[in-house]
N, CA, C and O atoms as a Tinker XYZ file with bonds, in Angstrom:
   372  protein
     1  N     -4.187000  -21.445000   40.926000    73     2
     2  CA    -3.193000  -20.511000   40.983000    64     1     3
     3  C     -1.865000  -21.580000   40.436000    63     2     4     5
     4  O     -1.227000  -21.374000   39.403000    81     3
     5  N     -1.650000  -22.657000   41.315000    73     3     6
     6  CA    -0.647000  -23.604000   40.755000    64     5     7
     7  C     -0.243000  -23.801000   39.542000    63     6     8     9
     8  O      0.924000  -23.814000   39.150000    81     7
     9  N     -1.933000  -24.078000   38.471000    73     7    10
    10  CA    -1.958000  -24.417000   37.772000    64     9    11
    11  C     -1.427000  -23.785000   36.371000    63    10    12    13
    12  O     -1.058000  -24.455000   35.406000    81    11
    13  N     -1.466000  -22.016000   36.464000    73    11    14
    14  CA    -0.847000  -21.094000   36.119000    64    13    15
    15  C      0.543000  -21.252000   35.468000    63    14    16    17
    16  O      1.089000  -20.936000   34.412000    81    15
    17  N      0.868000  -21.936000   36.684000    73    15    18
    18  CA     2.753000  -21.836000   36.288000    64    17    19
    19  C      2.887000  -23.379000   36.257000    63    18    20    21
    20  O      4.033000  -23.740000   36.526000    81    19
    21  N      2.204000  -24.169000   36.054000    73    19    22
    22  CA     2.799000  -25.536000   35.835000    64    21    23
    23  C      3.555000  -25.683000   34.620000    63    22    24    25
    24  O      3.370000  -24.973000   33.632000    81    23
    25  N      4.543000  -26.753000   34.706000    73    23    26
    26  CA     5.071000  -26.701000   33.098000    64    25    27
    27  C      5.155000  -28.314000   33.153000    63    26    28    29
    28  O      5.913000  -28.754000   32.289000    81    27
    29  N      4.670000  -29.103000   33.806000    73    27    30
    30  CA     4.865000  -30.650000   33.781000    64    29    31
    31  C      3.614000  -31.274000   33.672000    63    30    32    33
    32  O      3.579000  -32.304000   33.000000    81    31
    33  N      2.758000  -30.940000   34.101000    73    31    34
    34  CA     1.291000  -32.098000   33.846000    64    33    35
    35  C      0.298000  -31.150000   32.698000    63    34    36    37
    36  O      0.007000  -30.005000   32.353000    81    35
    37  N      0.038000  -32.678000   32.418000    73    35    38
    38  CA    -0.288000  -32.160000   30.845000    64    37    39
    39  C     -1.658000  -32.897000   30.535000    63    38    40    41
    40  O     -2.281000  -32.900000   29.473000    81    39
    41  N     -1.920000  -33.423000   31.542000    73    39    42
    42  CA    -3.733000  -34.016000   31.134000    64    41    43
    43  C     -4.318000  -33.509000   32.882000    63    42    44    45
    44  O     -3.722000  -33.639000   33.952000    81    43
    45  N     -5.473000  -33.009000   32.637000    73    43    46
    46  CA    -6.340000  -32.412000   33.988000    64    45    47
    47  C     -7.616000  -33.121000   33.901000    63    46    48    49
    48  O     -8.351000  -32.833000   32.957000    81    47
    49  N     -7.994000  -34.021000   34.759000    73    47    50
    50  CA    -9.424000  -34.863000   34.636000    64    49    51
    51  C    -10.190000  -34.059000   36.400000    63    50    52    53
    52  O     -9.999000  -34.181000   37.610000    81    51
    53  N    -10.962000  -33.372000   35.586000    73    51    54
    54  CA   -11.784000  -32.239000   36.691000    64    53    55
    55  C    -13.413000  -32.600000   36.177000    63    54    56    57
    56  O    -14.350000  -31.852000   36.455000    81    55
    57  N    -13.550000  -33.708000   35.487000    73    55    58
    58  CA   -14.839000  -33.935000   35.036000    64    57    59
    59  C    -15.900000  -35.066000   36.547000    63    58    60    61
    60  O    -15.507000  -35.935000   37.325000    81    59
    61  N    -17.283000  -34.422000   36.320000    73    59    62
    62  CA   -18.074000  -35.540000   37.236000    64    61    63
    63  C    -17.991000  -34.619000   38.338000    63    62    64    65
    64  O    -18.731000  -35.144000   39.169000    81    63
    65  N    -17.596000  -33.698000   38.781000    73    63    66
    66  CA   -17.659000  -33.061000   40.555000    64    65    67
    67  C    -19.041000  -32.524000   40.318000    63    66    68    69
    68  O    -19.880000  -33.086000   41.021000    81    67
    69  N    -19.417000  -31.775000   39.679000    73    67    70
    70  CA   -20.890000  -31.116000   39.821000    64    69    71
    71  C    -20.471000  -29.889000   40.155000    63    70    72    73
    72  O    -21.250000  -29.046000   39.708000    81    71
    73  N    -19.628000  -29.454000   40.714000    73    71    74
    74  CA   -18.993000  -28.120000   41.626000    64    73    75
    75  C    -18.721000  -27.114000   41.442000    63    74    76    77
    76  O    -18.812000  -26.260000   42.323000    81    75
    77  N    -18.214000  -26.810000   40.010000    73    75    78
    78  CA   -17.193000  -26.163000   39.297000    64    77    79
    79  C    -17.886000  -25.006000   39.690000    63    78    80    81
    80  O    -17.589000  -24.201000   40.572000    81    79
    81  N    -19.032000  -25.026000   38.777000    73    79    82
    82  CA   -20.312000  -23.952000   38.282000    64    81    83
    83  C    -19.362000  -22.770000   37.779000    63    82    84    85
    84  O    -18.131000  -22.790000   37.784000    81    83
    85  N    -20.004000  -21.972000   37.445000    73    83    86
    86  CA   -19.866000  -20.738000   36.546000    64    85    87
    87  C    -18.527000  -19.865000   37.105000    63    86    88    89
    88  O    -17.797000  -19.057000   36.532000    81    87
    89  N    -18.537000  -20.262000   38.135000    73    87    90
    90  CA   -17.196000  -19.568000   38.772000    64    89    91
    91  C    -15.903000  -20.463000   38.657000    63    90    92    93
    92  O    -14.881000  -19.839000   38.372000    81    91
    93  N    -15.807000  -21.522000   38.794000    73    91    94
    94  CA   -15.134000  -22.914000   38.606000    64    93    95
    95  C    -14.890000  -22.280000   36.854000    63    94    96    97
    96  O    -13.778000  -21.758000   36.770000    81    95
    97  N    -15.500000  -22.243000   35.821000    73    95    98
    98  CA   -15.752000  -21.843000   34.642000    64    97    99
    99  C    -14.483000  -20.896000   34.603000    63    98   100   101
   100  O    -13.328000  -21.129000   34.249000    81    99
   101  N    -14.949000  -20.013000   34.975000    73    99   102
   102  CA   -13.881000  -18.649000   34.873000    64   101   103
   103  C    -12.791000  -18.803000   35.296000    63   102   104   105
   104  O    -11.889000  -18.260000   34.658000    81   103
   105  N    -12.335000  -19.791000   36.834000    73   103   106
   106  CA   -11.003000  -19.752000   36.848000    64   105   107
   107  C    -10.406000  -20.519000   36.108000    63   106   108   109
   108  O     -9.190000  -20.556000   36.298000    81   107
   109  N    -10.980000  -21.438000   34.978000    73   107   110
   110  CA   -10.307000  -22.605000   35.223000    64   109   111
   111  C     -9.629000  -22.137000   32.968000    63   110   112   113
   112  O     -8.855000  -22.676000   32.177000    81   111
   113  N    -10.580000  -20.866000   32.935000    73   111   114
   114  CA   -10.566000  -20.268000   31.670000    64   113   115
   115  C     -9.248000  -19.265000   31.997000    63   114   116   117
   116  O     -8.484000  -19.033000   31.061000    81   115
   117  N     -8.969000  -18.656000   33.347000    73   115   118
   118  CA    -8.060000  -17.474000   33.545000    64   117   119
   119  C     -6.837000  -18.747000   33.471000    63   118   120   121
   120  O     -5.933000  -18.615000   32.646000    81   119
   121  N     -6.856000  -19.504000   34.030000    73   119   122
   122  CA    -5.029000  -20.455000   34.024000    64   121   123
   123  C     -5.316000  -20.925000   32.947000    63   122   124   125
   124  O     -4.335000  -21.653000   33.099000    81   123
   125  N     -5.766000  -21.274000   31.841000    73   123   126
   126  CA    -5.247000  -21.966000   30.838000    64   125   127
   127  C     -5.101000  -20.785000   29.653000    63   126   128   129
   128  O     -4.641000  -20.999000   28.531000    81   127
   129  N     -5.480000  -19.787000   30.033000    73   127   130
   130  CA    -5.565000  -18.297000   29.452000    64   129   131
   131  C     -4.155000  -18.545000   29.297000    63   130   132   133
   132  O     -3.675000  -18.809000   28.194000    81   131
   133  N     -3.422000  -18.468000   30.424000    73   131   134
   134  CA    -1.568000  -18.367000   30.272000    64   133   135
   135  C     -0.832000  -19.667000   30.390000    63   134   136   137
   136  O      0.391000  -19.543000   30.318000    81   135
   137  N     -1.322000  -20.983000   30.569000    73   135   138
   138  CA    -1.020000  -22.022000   30.850000    64   137   139
   139  C     -0.381000  -22.394000   29.558000    63   138   140   141
   140  O     -0.912000  -22.109000   28.484000    81   139
   141  N      0.598000  -22.939000   29.636000    73   139   142
   142  CA     1.218000  -23.393000   27.784000    64   141   143
   143  C      1.511000  -25.261000   28.002000    63   142   144   145
   144  O      1.827000  -26.067000   27.127000    81   143
   145  N      1.281000  -25.494000   29.388000    73   143   146
   146  CA     1.419000  -27.586000   28.800000    64   145   147
   147  C      0.697000  -28.046000   28.785000    63   146   148   149
   148  O      0.553000  -29.074000   28.123000    81   147
   149  N     -0.183000  -27.510000   29.536000    73   147   150
   150  CA    -1.697000  -28.526000   29.442000    64   149   151
   151  C     -1.991000  -28.636000   27.994000    63   150   152   153
   152  O     -1.684000  -27.749000   27.197000    81   151
   153  N     -2.626000  -29.802000   27.644000    73   151   154
   154  CA    -2.711000  -30.433000   26.445000    64   153   155
   155  C     -4.267000  -30.948000   26.366000    63   154   156   157
   156  O     -4.925000  -30.634000   25.374000    81   155
   157  N     -4.764000  -31.612000   27.241000    73   155   158
   158  CA    -5.963000  -32.221000   27.754000    64   157   159
   159  C     -7.072000  -31.623000   28.758000    63   158   160   161
   160  O     -6.754000  -30.852000   29.663000    81   159
   161  N     -7.951000  -31.897000   28.607000    73   159   162
   162  CA    -8.346000  -31.163000   29.986000    64   161   163
   163  C    -10.228000  -31.473000   29.806000    63   162   164   165
   164  O    -11.022000  -30.872000   29.083000    81   163
   165  N    -10.484000  -32.655000   30.788000    73   163   166
   166  CA   -11.998000  -32.767000   31.229000    64   165   167
   167  C    -12.470000  -32.273000   32.340000    63   166   168   169
   168  O    -12.029000  -32.332000   33.487000    81   167
   169  N    -13.742000  -31.603000   31.749000    73   167   170
   170  CA   -14.495000  -30.404000   32.826000    64   169   171
   171  C    -16.180000  -30.855000   32.475000    63   170   172   173
   172  O    -16.980000  -29.923000   32.560000    81   171
   173  N    -16.720000  -32.174000   32.104000    73   171   174
   174  CA   -17.624000  -32.484000   32.135000    64   173   175
   175  C    -18.617000  -32.632000   32.730000    63   174   176   177
   176  O    -18.038000  -33.592000   33.238000    81   175
   177  N    -19.360000  -32.638000   33.088000    73   175   178
   178  CA   -20.757000  -32.603000   34.274000    64   177   179
   179  C    -20.087000  -31.976000   35.664000    63   178   180   181
   180  O    -19.651000  -32.458000   36.709000    81   179
   181  N    -20.255000  -30.541000   35.069000    73   179   182
   182  CA   -19.444000  -29.632000   36.153000    64   181   183
   183  C    -20.544000  -28.489000   36.353000    63   182   184   185
   184  O    -20.080000  -27.614000   37.084000    81   183
   185  N    -21.802000  -28.220000   35.956000    73   183   186
   186  CA   -22.854000  -27.267000   35.935000    64   185   187
   187  C    -22.412000  -26.214000   35.795000    63   186   188   189
   188  O    -22.827000  -25.224000   36.398000    81   187
   189  N    -21.474000  -26.215000   34.965000    73   187   190
   190  CA   -20.436000  -25.030000   34.203000    64   189   191
   191  C    -21.795000  -23.618000   34.100000    63   190   192   193
   192  O    -21.742000  -22.562000   34.729000    81   191
   193  N    -23.113000  -24.117000   32.948000    73   191   194
   194  CA   -23.923000  -23.048000   33.105000    64   193   195
   195  C    -23.363000  -22.349000   31.863000    63   194   196   197
   196  O    -22.170000  -22.513000   31.609000    81   195
   197  N    -23.849000  -21.857000   31.354000    73   195   198
   198  CA   -23.927000  -20.832000   29.714000    64   197   199
   199  C    -22.170000  -19.522000   30.318000    63   198   200   201
   200  O    -21.166000  -19.005000   29.828000    81   199
   201  N    -22.843000  -19.630000   31.506000    73   199   202
   202  CA   -21.288000  -18.217000   31.665000    64   201   203
   203  C    -20.229000  -18.981000   31.447000    63   202   204   205
   204  O    -19.490000  -18.849000   30.471000    81   203
   205  N    -20.034000  -20.177000   32.715000    73   203   206
   206  CA   -18.585000  -20.782000   32.341000    64   205   207
   207  C    -18.102000  -21.286000   31.062000    63   206   208   209
   208  O    -16.902000  -21.385000   30.806000    81   207
   209  N    -19.431000  -21.738000   29.924000    73   207   210
   210  CA   -19.119000  -22.452000   28.776000    64   209   211
   211  C    -18.355000  -21.279000   27.797000    63   210   212   213
   212  O    -17.439000  -21.261000   26.975000    81   211
   213  N    -19.102000  -20.526000   28.271000    73   211   214
   214  CA   -18.861000  -18.830000   27.496000    64   213   215
   215  C    -17.393000  -18.638000   27.869000    63   214   216   217
   216  O    -16.849000  -19.113000   26.873000    81   215
   217  N    -16.901000  -18.438000   28.276000    73   215   218
   218  CA   -15.596000  -18.678000   29.941000    64   217   219
   219  C    -14.749000  -19.413000   28.769000    63   218   220   221
   220  O    -14.314000  -19.049000   27.676000    81   219
   221  N    -14.736000  -20.020000   29.143000    73   219   222
   222  CA   -14.029000  -21.426000   28.403000    64   221   223
   223  C    -13.640000  -20.994000   27.272000    63   222   224   225
   224  O    -12.473000  -20.719000   26.991000    81   223
   225  N    -15.024000  -20.865000   26.215000    73   223   226
   226  CA   -15.120000  -20.874000   24.854000    64   225   227
   227  C    -14.129000  -19.677000   24.170000    63   226   228   229
   228  O    -13.830000  -19.530000   22.985000    81   227
   229  N    -13.802000  -19.020000   25.143000    73   227   230
   230  CA   -13.297000  -17.599000   25.078000    64   229   231
   231  C    -11.835000  -17.643000   24.823000    63   230   232   233
   232  O    -11.065000  -17.078000   24.046000    81   231
   233  N    -11.736000  -18.589000   25.836000    73   231   234
   234  CA    -9.986000  -18.513000   26.247000    64   233   235
   235  C     -9.290000  -19.466000   25.234000    63   234   236   237
   236  O     -8.240000  -19.211000   24.644000    81   235
   237  N    -10.158000  -20.801000   25.098000    73   235   238
   238  CA    -9.456000  -21.317000   24.174000    64   237   239
   239  C     -9.620000  -20.956000   22.522000    63   238   240   241
   240  O     -9.187000  -21.826000   21.766000    81   239
   241  N    -10.251000  -19.663000   21.859000    73   239   242
   242  CA    -9.537000  -18.775000   21.320000    64   241   243
   243  C     -8.474000  -18.469000   21.249000    63   242   244   245
   244  O     -7.878000  -18.519000   20.173000    81   243
   245  N     -7.734000  -17.935000   22.703000    73   243   246
   246  CA    -6.523000  -17.528000   21.867000    64   245   247
   247  C     -4.990000  -18.821000   22.638000    63   246   248   249
   248  O     -3.760000  -18.800000   22.588000    81   247
   249  N     -5.908000  -19.645000   23.188000    73   247   250
   250  CA    -5.236000  -20.949000   23.772000    64   249   251
   251  C     -4.360000  -21.672000   22.428000    63   250   252   253
   252  O     -4.938000  -21.398000   21.376000    81   251
   253  N     -3.379000  -22.342000   22.261000    73   251   254
   254  CA    -3.317000  -22.928000   20.909000    64   253   255
   255  C     -2.669000  -24.064000   21.871000    63   254   256   257
   256  O     -1.693000  -24.383000   21.191000    81   255
   257  N     -2.620000  -24.801000   22.939000    73   255   258
   258  CA    -2.044000  -25.211000   23.676000    64   257   259
   259  C     -3.104000  -26.338000   23.747000    63   258   260   261
   260  O     -2.559000  -27.158000   23.008000    81   259
   261  N     -3.901000  -26.741000   24.024000    73   259   262
   262  CA    -5.129000  -27.264000   24.169000    64   261   263
   263  C     -5.838000  -27.947000   23.046000    63   262   264   265
   264  O     -6.698000  -27.326000   22.421000    81   263
   265  N     -5.459000  -29.513000   22.666000    73   263   266
   266  CA    -5.874000  -30.444000   22.362000    64   265   267
   267  C     -7.011000  -31.283000   22.161000    63   266   268   269
   268  O     -7.187000  -31.472000   20.958000    81   267
   269  N     -7.884000  -31.882000   22.917000    73   267   270
   270  CA    -8.981000  -32.187000   23.477000    64   269   271
   271  C     -9.418000  -31.371000   24.954000    63   270   272   273
   272  O     -8.618000  -30.926000   25.777000    81   271
   273  N    -10.677000  -31.323000   25.018000    73   271   274
   274  CA   -11.360000  -30.860000   25.691000    64   273   275
   275  C    -12.795000  -31.410000   26.034000    63   274   276   277
   276  O    -13.640000  -31.534000   25.147000    81   275
   277  N    -13.086000  -31.790000   27.560000    73   275   278
   278  CA   -14.710000  -32.327000   27.718000    64   277   279
   279  C    -15.656000  -31.308000   28.290000    63   278   280   281
   280  O    -15.404000  -30.677000   29.316000    81   279
   281  N    -16.841000  -31.165000   27.527000    73   279   282
   282  CA   -17.514000  -30.220000   28.343000    64   281   283
   283  C    -18.934000  -30.358000   28.354000    63   282   284   285
   284  O    -19.845000  -29.549000   28.531000    81   283
   285  N    -18.890000  -31.942000   28.055000    73   283   286
   286  CA   -20.049000  -32.459000   28.377000    64   285   287
   287  C    -21.193000  -32.358000   29.263000    63   286   288   289
   288  O    -20.668000  -31.952000   30.300000    81   287
   289  N    -22.340000  -32.468000   29.475000    73   287   290
   290  CA   -23.386000  -32.451000   30.185000    64   289   291
   291  C    -22.868000  -31.293000   31.274000    63   290   292   293
   292  O    -22.551000  -31.682000   32.398000    81   291
   293  N    -22.760000  -29.565000   30.877000    73   291   294
   294  CA   -22.558000  -28.767000   31.436000    64   293   295
   295  C    -23.716000  -27.665000   31.535000    63   294   296   297
   296  O    -23.663000  -26.609000   32.166000    81   295
   297  N    -24.788000  -28.165000   30.754000    73   295   298
   298  CA   -25.971000  -27.483000   30.451000    64   297   299
   299  C    -25.162000  -25.520000   30.276000    63   298   300   301
   300  O    -24.955000  -24.588000   31.053000    81   299
   301  N    -24.979000  -25.767000   28.908000    73   299   302
   302  CA   -23.930000  -24.542000   28.231000    64   301   303
   303  C    -25.471000  -23.946000   27.786000    63   302   304   305
   304  O    -25.652000  -22.736000   27.923000    81   303
   305  N    -26.017000  -24.364000   27.523000    73   303   306
   306  CA   -27.501000  -23.946000   26.876000    64   305   307
   307  C    -27.299000  -23.257000   24.984000    63   306   308   309
   308  O    -26.450000  -23.495000   24.125000    81   307
   309  N    -28.250000  -22.568000   24.992000    73   307   310
   310  CA   -28.048000  -22.497000   23.659000    64   309   311
   311  C    -26.749000  -21.346000   23.374000    63   310   312   313
   312  O    -26.167000  -21.441000   22.293000    81   311
   313  N    -26.330000  -20.316000   24.309000    73   311   314
   314  CA   -25.438000  -18.946000   24.236000    64   313   315
   315  C    -24.005000  -19.685000   24.424000    63   314   316   317
   316  O    -22.922000  -19.308000   23.978000    81   315
   317  N    -24.295000  -20.878000   25.231000    73   315   318
   318  CA   -22.712000  -21.553000   25.644000    64   317   319
   319  C    -21.977000  -22.506000   24.505000    63   318   320   321
   320  O    -20.756000  -22.562000   24.359000    81   319
   321  N    -23.040000  -23.315000   23.654000    73   319   322
   322  CA   -23.313000  -23.821000   22.496000    64   321   323
   323  C    -22.899000  -22.635000   21.118000    63   322   324   325
   324  O    -22.044000  -22.882000   20.268000    81   323
   325  N    -23.487000  -21.726000   21.155000    73   323   326
   326  CA   -22.910000  -20.812000   20.152000    64   325   327
   327  C    -21.095000  -20.404000   20.173000    63   326   328   329
   328  O    -20.275000  -20.174000   19.285000    81   327
   329  N    -21.031000  -20.473000   21.814000    73   327   330
   330  CA   -19.731000  -19.709000   21.821000    64   329   331
   331  C    -18.816000  -20.352000   21.549000    63   330   332   333
   332  O    -17.765000  -19.945000   21.053000    81   331
   333  N    -19.164000  -21.713000   21.910000    73   331   334
   334  CA   -18.204000  -22.848000   21.311000    64   333   335
   335  C    -18.086000  -23.243000   19.741000    63   334   336   337
   336  O    -17.244000  -23.826000   19.057000    81   335
   337  N    -18.885000  -22.860000   19.595000    73   335   338
   338  CA   -19.254000  -22.960000   17.699000    64   337   339
   339  C    -18.132000  -22.051000   17.026000    63   338   340   341
   340  O    -17.296000  -22.390000   16.189000    81   339
   341  N    -18.375000  -20.577000   17.720000    73   339   342
   342  CA   -17.483000  -19.772000   17.908000    64   341   343
   343  C    -16.336000  -19.671000   17.400000    63   342   344   345
   344  O    -16.025000  -19.119000   16.345000    81   343
   345  N    -15.481000  -20.377000   18.385000    73   343   346
   346  CA   -14.370000  -21.226000   19.161000    64   345   347
   347  C    -14.230000  -21.807000   18.156000    63   346   348   349
   348  O    -13.250000  -21.141000   17.821000    81   347
   349  N    -14.364000  -22.567000   17.254000    73   347   350
   350  CA   -14.139000  -23.774000   16.738000    64   349   351
   351  C    -13.768000  -23.109000   15.525000    63   350   352   353
   352  O    -12.877000  -23.578000   14.816000    81   351
   353  N    -14.432000  -21.957000   15.197000    73   351   354
   354  CA   -14.487000  -21.208000   13.617000    64   353   355
   355  C    -12.938000  -20.699000   13.749000    63   354   356   357
   356  O    -12.230000  -20.444000   12.774000    81   355
   357  N    -12.447000  -20.572000   15.386000    73   355   358
   358  CA   -11.206000  -19.563000   15.394000    64   357   359
   359  C     -9.909000  -20.225000   15.932000    63   358   360   361
   360  O     -8.824000  -19.643000   15.930000    81   359
   361  N    -10.125000  -21.626000   16.444000    73   359   362
   362  CA    -8.834000  -22.239000   17.252000    64   361   363
   363  C     -9.089000  -23.835000   16.079000    63   362   364   365
   364  O    -10.006000  -24.631000   15.882000    81   363
   365  N     -7.713000  -23.635000   15.566000    73   363   366
   366  CA    -7.671000  -25.348000   14.759000    64   365   367
   367  C     -6.869000  -25.699000   15.659000    63   366   368   369
   368  O     -5.772000  -26.003000   15.192000    81   367
   369  N     -6.948000  -25.791000   16.786000    73   367   370
   370  CA    -5.671000  -27.162000   17.419000    64   369   371
   371  C     -6.364000  -27.826000   18.271000    63   370   372
   372  O     -5.861000  -28.777000   18.869000    81   371
């Protein structure tokens, strides 16, 4: 909730926790839909799975602030990978 209204932090590293899971992916996506300050986020090795990957990819279709994101080692599967590929067609930031 705090990061939704954040106006100071620009880089977030939540990588290698293996604990966010799909629910964490949804929460991060919800937060980044409204946050306009964060420009870089590392979410690698969090076991987001296809559902979390899809949620993050959908968010990135509307978020124009994020410049770098690391989604490596999240078991996104074909569905999550496809969602990320579709997002890259829309988000040019």
